[in-house]
GROMACS .gro file of C-alpha atoms in nm:
model
  270
    1UNK     CA    1   1.048  -0.057   0.503
    2UNK     CA    2   1.412  -0.028   0.400
    3UNK     CA    3   1.505   0.341   0.418
    4UNK     CA    4   1.873   0.285   0.340
    5UNK     CA    5   1.804   0.287  -0.034
    6UNK     CA    6   1.678   0.645  -0.002
    7UNK     CA    7   1.924   0.788   0.248
    8UNK     CA    8   2.156   1.059   0.116
    9UNK     CA    9   2.505   0.936   0.199
   10UNK     CA   10   2.658   1.171  -0.060
   11UNK     CA   11   2.655   1.450   0.197
   12UNK     CA   12   2.893   1.368   0.481
   13UNK     CA   13   2.834   1.665   0.712
   14UNK     CA   14   2.567   1.647   0.980
   15UNK     CA   15   2.624   1.972   1.167
   16UNK     CA   16   2.478   2.298   1.031
   17UNK     CA   17   2.553   2.657   1.127
   18UNK     CA   18   2.214   2.780   1.000
   19UNK     CA   19   2.055   3.033   1.235
   20UNK     CA   20   1.704   3.086   1.096
   21UNK     CA   21   1.423   2.888   0.939
   22UNK     CA   22   1.509   3.027   0.596
   23UNK     CA   23   1.876   2.936   0.645
   24UNK     CA   24   1.802   2.575   0.742
   25UNK     CA   25   1.558   2.524   0.452
   26UNK     CA   26   1.827   2.649   0.214
   27UNK     CA   27   2.082   2.419   0.379
   28UNK     CA   28   1.841   2.124   0.340
   29UNK     CA   29   1.792   2.205  -0.028
   30UNK     CA   30   2.169   2.228  -0.077
   31UNK     CA   31   2.215   1.894   0.097
   32UNK     CA   32   1.939   1.716  -0.094
   33UNK     CA   33   2.059   1.816  -0.443
   34UNK     CA   34   2.386   1.630  -0.383
   35UNK     CA   35   2.189   1.305  -0.414
   36UNK     CA   36   2.205   1.123  -0.747
   37UNK     CA   37   1.826   1.088  -0.727
   38UNK     CA   38   1.776   1.461  -0.781
   39UNK     CA   39   1.926   1.552  -1.114
   40UNK     CA   40   1.852   1.866  -1.311
   41UNK     CA   41   1.688   2.038  -1.010
   42UNK     CA   42   1.867   2.338  -0.866
   43UNK     CA   43   1.892   2.437  -0.502
   44UNK     CA   44   1.671   2.744  -0.539
   45UNK     CA   45   1.380   2.547  -0.687
   46UNK     CA   46   1.394   2.290  -0.408
   47UNK     CA   47   1.420   2.566  -0.148
   48UNK     CA   48   1.100   2.722  -0.284
   49UNK     CA   49   0.918   2.387  -0.270
   50UNK     CA   50   1.022   2.339   0.094
   51UNK     CA   51   0.905   2.693   0.178
   52UNK     CA   52   0.569   2.625   0.012
   53UNK     CA   53   0.520   2.319   0.232
   54UNK     CA   54   0.612   2.513   0.546
   55UNK     CA   55   0.357   2.780   0.452
   56UNK     CA   56   0.086   2.513   0.491
   57UNK     CA   57   0.202   2.440   0.847
   58UNK     CA   58   0.530   2.389   1.026
   59UNK     CA   59   0.685   2.043   0.999
   60UNK     CA   60   0.840   2.101   1.340
   61UNK     CA   61   0.627   1.872   1.555
   62UNK     CA   62   0.781   1.949   1.891
   63UNK     CA   63   1.050   1.837   2.135
   64UNK     CA   64   1.336   1.962   1.917
   65UNK     CA   65   1.242   1.767   1.603
   66UNK     CA   66   1.136   1.864   1.252
   67UNK     CA   67   1.076   1.657   0.939
   68UNK     CA   68   1.077   1.910   0.652
   69UNK     CA   69   0.943   1.753   0.334
   70UNK     CA   70   0.808   1.834  -0.009
   71UNK     CA   71   0.714   1.658  -0.331
   72UNK     CA   72   0.852   1.687  -0.683
   73UNK     CA   73   0.686   1.577  -1.004
   74UNK     CA   74   0.999   1.480  -1.194
   75UNK     CA   75   1.174   1.234  -0.962
   76UNK     CA   76   1.111   0.861  -0.929
   77UNK     CA   77   1.252   0.790  -0.583
   78UNK     CA   78   1.294   0.947  -0.238
   79UNK     CA   79   1.579   1.140  -0.085
   80UNK     CA   80   1.612   1.134   0.295
   81UNK     CA   81   1.880   1.319   0.486
   82UNK     CA   82   1.973   1.480   0.817
   83UNK     CA   83   2.105   1.807   0.952
   84UNK     CA   84   2.176   1.881   1.320
   85UNK     CA   85   2.190   2.224   1.483
   86UNK     CA   86   2.387   2.238   1.806
   87UNK     CA   87   2.233   2.570   1.916
   88UNK     CA   88   1.881   2.501   1.794
   89UNK     CA   89   1.673   2.698   1.543
   90UNK     CA   90   1.340   2.874   1.577
   91UNK     CA   91   1.132   2.672   1.329
   92UNK     CA   92   0.781   2.776   1.437
   93UNK     CA   93   0.730   2.434   1.591
   94UNK     CA   94   0.394   2.349   1.742
   95UNK     CA   95   0.539   2.370   2.094
   96UNK     CA   96   0.738   2.689   2.027
   97UNK     CA   97   1.068   2.521   2.117
   98UNK     CA   98   1.384   2.538   1.903
   99UNK     CA   99   1.462   2.247   1.669
  100UNK     CA  100   1.791   2.059   1.690
  101UNK     CA  101   1.739   1.767   1.455
  102UNK     CA  102   1.606   1.797   1.100
  103UNK     CA  103   1.535   1.486   0.894
  104UNK     CA  104   1.417   1.585   0.550
  105UNK     CA  105   1.225   1.393   0.285
  106UNK     CA  106   1.212   1.485  -0.083
  107UNK     CA  107   0.940   1.267  -0.232
  108UNK     CA  108   0.799   1.181  -0.576
  109UNK     CA  109   0.451   1.330  -0.609
  110UNK     CA  110   0.314   1.001  -0.738
  111UNK     CA  111   0.421   0.798  -0.432
  112UNK     CA  112   0.190   0.947  -0.170
  113UNK     CA  113   0.130   0.625   0.027
  114UNK     CA  114   0.500   0.549   0.067
  115UNK     CA  115   0.565   0.913   0.159
  116UNK     CA  116   0.317   0.885   0.445
  117UNK     CA  117   0.472   0.559   0.566
  118UNK     CA  118   0.822   0.706   0.562
  119UNK     CA  119   0.699   1.002   0.770
  120UNK     CA  120   0.547   0.758   1.018
  121UNK     CA  121   0.862   0.545   1.041
  122UNK     CA  122   1.088   0.846   1.100
  123UNK     CA  123   0.863   1.011   1.358
  124UNK     CA  124   0.826   0.683   1.548
  125UNK     CA  125   1.203   0.673   1.605
  126UNK     CA  126   1.257   1.042   1.677
  127UNK     CA  127   0.977   1.078   1.933
  128UNK     CA  128   1.161   0.861   2.188
  129UNK     CA  129   1.369   1.109   2.395
  130UNK     CA  130   1.654   0.868   2.472
  131UNK     CA  131   1.686   0.778   2.104
  132UNK     CA  132   1.679   1.142   1.998
  133UNK     CA  133   1.956   1.228   2.245
  134UNK     CA  134   2.174   0.949   2.108
  135UNK     CA  135   2.114   1.054   1.749
  136UNK     CA  136   2.209   1.414   1.827
  137UNK     CA  137   2.552   1.292   1.940
  138UNK     CA  138   2.641   1.128   1.606
  139UNK     CA  139   2.928   1.283   1.414
  140UNK     CA  140   2.879   1.170   1.055
  141UNK     CA  141   2.610   1.057   0.816
  142UNK     CA  142   2.707   0.690   0.816
  143UNK     CA  143   2.704   0.659   1.197
  144UNK     CA  144   2.378   0.854   1.220
  145UNK     CA  145   2.194   0.624   0.984
  146UNK     CA  146   2.338   0.310   1.142
  147UNK     CA  147   2.211   0.425   1.483
  148UNK     CA  148   1.878   0.536   1.339
  149UNK     CA  149   1.829   0.198   1.172
  150UNK     CA  150   1.902   0.017   1.498
  151UNK     CA  151   1.631   0.214   1.673
  152UNK     CA  152   1.391   0.156   1.386
  153UNK     CA  153   1.437  -0.221   1.411
  154UNK     CA  154   1.258  -0.269   1.079
  155UNK     CA  155   1.166  -0.621   0.986
  156UNK     CA  156   1.231  -0.657   0.615
  157UNK     CA  157   0.998  -0.919   0.476
  158UNK     CA  158   1.054  -1.038   0.119
  159UNK     CA  159   0.831  -1.260  -0.091
  160UNK     CA  160   0.529  -1.225   0.135
  161UNK     CA  161   0.255  -1.485   0.089
  162UNK     CA  162  -0.043  -1.355  -0.108
  163UNK     CA  163  -0.273  -1.377   0.191
  164UNK     CA  164  -0.461  -1.074   0.321
  165UNK     CA  165  -0.684  -0.988   0.614
  166UNK     CA  166  -0.921  -0.705   0.691
  167UNK     CA  167  -0.918  -0.511   1.017
  168UNK     CA  168  -1.235  -0.344   1.141
  169UNK     CA  169  -1.172  -0.113   1.435
  170UNK     CA  170  -1.456   0.080   1.603
  171UNK     CA  171  -1.315   0.364   1.816
  172UNK     CA  172  -1.497   0.589   2.063
  173UNK     CA  173  -1.186   0.753   2.212
  174UNK     CA  174  -1.013   1.029   2.016
  175UNK     CA  175  -0.678   0.960   2.182
  176UNK     CA  176  -0.688   0.597   2.076
  177UNK     CA  177  -0.796   0.690   1.724
  178UNK     CA  178  -0.485   0.901   1.660
  179UNK     CA  179  -0.249   0.630   1.782
  180UNK     CA  180  -0.422   0.339   1.611
  181UNK     CA  181  -0.452   0.520   1.279
  182UNK     CA  182  -0.082   0.603   1.286
  183UNK     CA  183  -0.010   0.237   1.357
  184UNK     CA  184  -0.184   0.133   1.035
  185UNK     CA  185   0.008   0.390   0.830
  186UNK     CA  186   0.328   0.209   0.930
  187UNK     CA  187   0.222  -0.127   0.784
  188UNK     CA  188   0.389  -0.198   0.452
  189UNK     CA  189   0.148  -0.206   0.157
  190UNK     CA  190  -0.165  -0.163   0.366
  191UNK     CA  191  -0.484   0.004   0.245
  192UNK     CA  192  -0.667   0.213   0.502
  193UNK     CA  193  -0.984   0.418   0.514
  194UNK     CA  194  -1.169   0.599   0.793
  195UNK     CA  195  -1.544   0.637   0.827
  196UNK     CA  196  -1.696   0.896   1.061
  197UNK     CA  197  -1.993   0.755   1.246
  198UNK     CA  198  -2.224   0.801   1.539
  199UNK     CA  199  -2.297   0.601   1.848
  200UNK     CA  200  -2.613   0.399   1.803
  201UNK     CA  201  -2.779   0.605   2.077
  202UNK     CA  202  -2.811   0.892   1.827
  203UNK     CA  203  -3.056   0.679   1.630
  204UNK     CA  204  -3.224   0.521   1.928
  205UNK     CA  205  -3.312   0.873   2.038
  206UNK     CA  206  -3.570   0.883   1.760
  207UNK     CA  207  -3.747   0.582   1.913
  208UNK     CA  208  -3.980   0.674   2.203
  209UNK     CA  209  -3.882   0.368   2.404
  210UNK     CA  210  -3.516   0.477   2.423
  211UNK     CA  211  -3.537   0.857   2.405
  212UNK     CA  212  -3.473   0.915   2.776
  213UNK     CA  213  -3.128   0.752   2.745
  214UNK     CA  214  -3.006   1.012   2.498
  215UNK     CA  215  -2.819   1.329   2.586
  216UNK     CA  216  -2.535   1.533   2.438
  217UNK     CA  217  -2.270   1.325   2.615
  218UNK     CA  218  -2.388   1.006   2.445
  219UNK     CA  219  -2.347   1.151   2.096
  220UNK     CA  220  -1.979   1.104   2.154
  221UNK     CA  221  -1.687   1.029   1.926
  222UNK     CA  222  -1.712   0.735   1.689
  223UNK     CA  223  -1.488   0.647   1.398
  224UNK     CA  224  -1.437   0.328   1.204
  225UNK     CA  225  -1.102   0.222   1.061
  226UNK     CA  226  -1.113  -0.031   0.778
  227UNK     CA  227  -0.775  -0.167   0.673
  228UNK     CA  228  -0.651  -0.443   0.445
  229UNK     CA  229  -0.301  -0.576   0.506
  230UNK     CA  230  -0.094  -0.884   0.452
  231UNK     CA  231  -0.190  -1.154   0.702
  232UNK     CA  232   0.168  -1.180   0.833
  233UNK     CA  233   0.118  -0.844   1.005
  234UNK     CA  234  -0.206  -0.932   1.185
  235UNK     CA  235  -0.074  -1.067   1.514
  236UNK     CA  236   0.181  -0.791   1.567
  237UNK     CA  237  -0.076  -0.523   1.483
  238UNK     CA  238  -0.329  -0.670   1.724
  239UNK     CA  239  -0.062  -0.680   1.995
  240UNK     CA  240   0.020  -0.311   1.940
  241UNK     CA  241  -0.348  -0.212   1.942
  242UNK     CA  242  -0.387  -0.402   2.268
  243UNK     CA  243  -0.097  -0.206   2.416
  244UNK     CA  244  -0.259   0.123   2.314
  245UNK     CA  245  -0.588   0.017   2.471
  246UNK     CA  246  -0.410  -0.081   2.793
  247UNK     CA  247  -0.202   0.238   2.812
  248UNK     CA  248  -0.508   0.458   2.760
  249UNK     CA  249  -0.741   0.238   2.964
  250UNK     CA  250  -0.996   0.252   2.683
  251UNK     CA  251  -1.093  -0.114   2.650
  252UNK     CA  252  -1.461  -0.020   2.660
  253UNK     CA  253  -1.411   0.236   2.381
  254UNK     CA  254  -1.236   0.026   2.117
  255UNK     CA  255  -1.365  -0.285   1.937
  256UNK     CA  256  -1.132  -0.474   1.701
  257UNK     CA  257  -1.215  -0.758   1.464
  258UNK     CA  258  -1.017  -0.924   1.185
  259UNK     CA  259  -1.101  -1.181   0.922
  260UNK     CA  260  -0.914  -1.339   0.631
  261UNK     CA  261  -1.005  -1.224   0.282
  262UNK     CA  262  -1.095  -1.476   0.015
  263UNK     CA  263  -1.060  -1.212  -0.254
  264UNK     CA  264  -0.849  -0.897  -0.277
  265UNK     CA  265  -0.798  -0.674  -0.579
  266UNK     CA  266  -0.702  -0.312  -0.638
  267UNK     CA  267  -0.594  -0.057  -0.379
  268UNK     CA  268  -0.671   0.287  -0.236
  269UNK     CA  269  -0.457   0.586  -0.140
  270UNK     CA  270  -0.409   0.659   0.227
   0.00000   0.00000   0.00000
């Protein structure tokens, strides 16, 4: 995904002197409206939309990072930008720590899937402590985005072959589920759904022959991820899933299969 087309280079200043959550949301709104993408929308309206999103739950996800975002009905493209606070701001983050780096996203309401993928791409870069520390040292918008793009290491694939595959991933480990699901949200133009299930022992319990094997522990966690994506992404995705399984030592709790699709039509929202 090429984020450069959305990045707000019109605003040159990275550093903010905002001291409160309200101040930084207003500063973000003021920064975003300088973009040519947002025309006819005033700062106050955008500020209110950002506050409405924060009322749902803080976009500060810990370790000094926040990704404030909101949607607008009357824009056709995204606006992404950055503000840095040297002192840190109390942003009601999930870990209670102050936030130093704010990357904001103003998104078209009708582009939900791409909005989710942009969130995933940004968070993937910012969650690496060494990368975050380097980004906090940047002095201007151009240098910040150049460094951010280097860390993102996005592979821009044009004119992809019209070949698709389906992933079927059975997961019995909640930790693995979170990581693997996020992995699929990062795949360009993928279509993903999740089905809640039960271990087969739940049903075997009804059969007298197997009833003594069943207890509360065996009910367990079981979810199924079904995803359709371009075949060019299969090998890399399988490699990353394998790394997750190895890191979490959950090889007996995750089952992955893929197969090529002879027919593919339509799409679903993430």
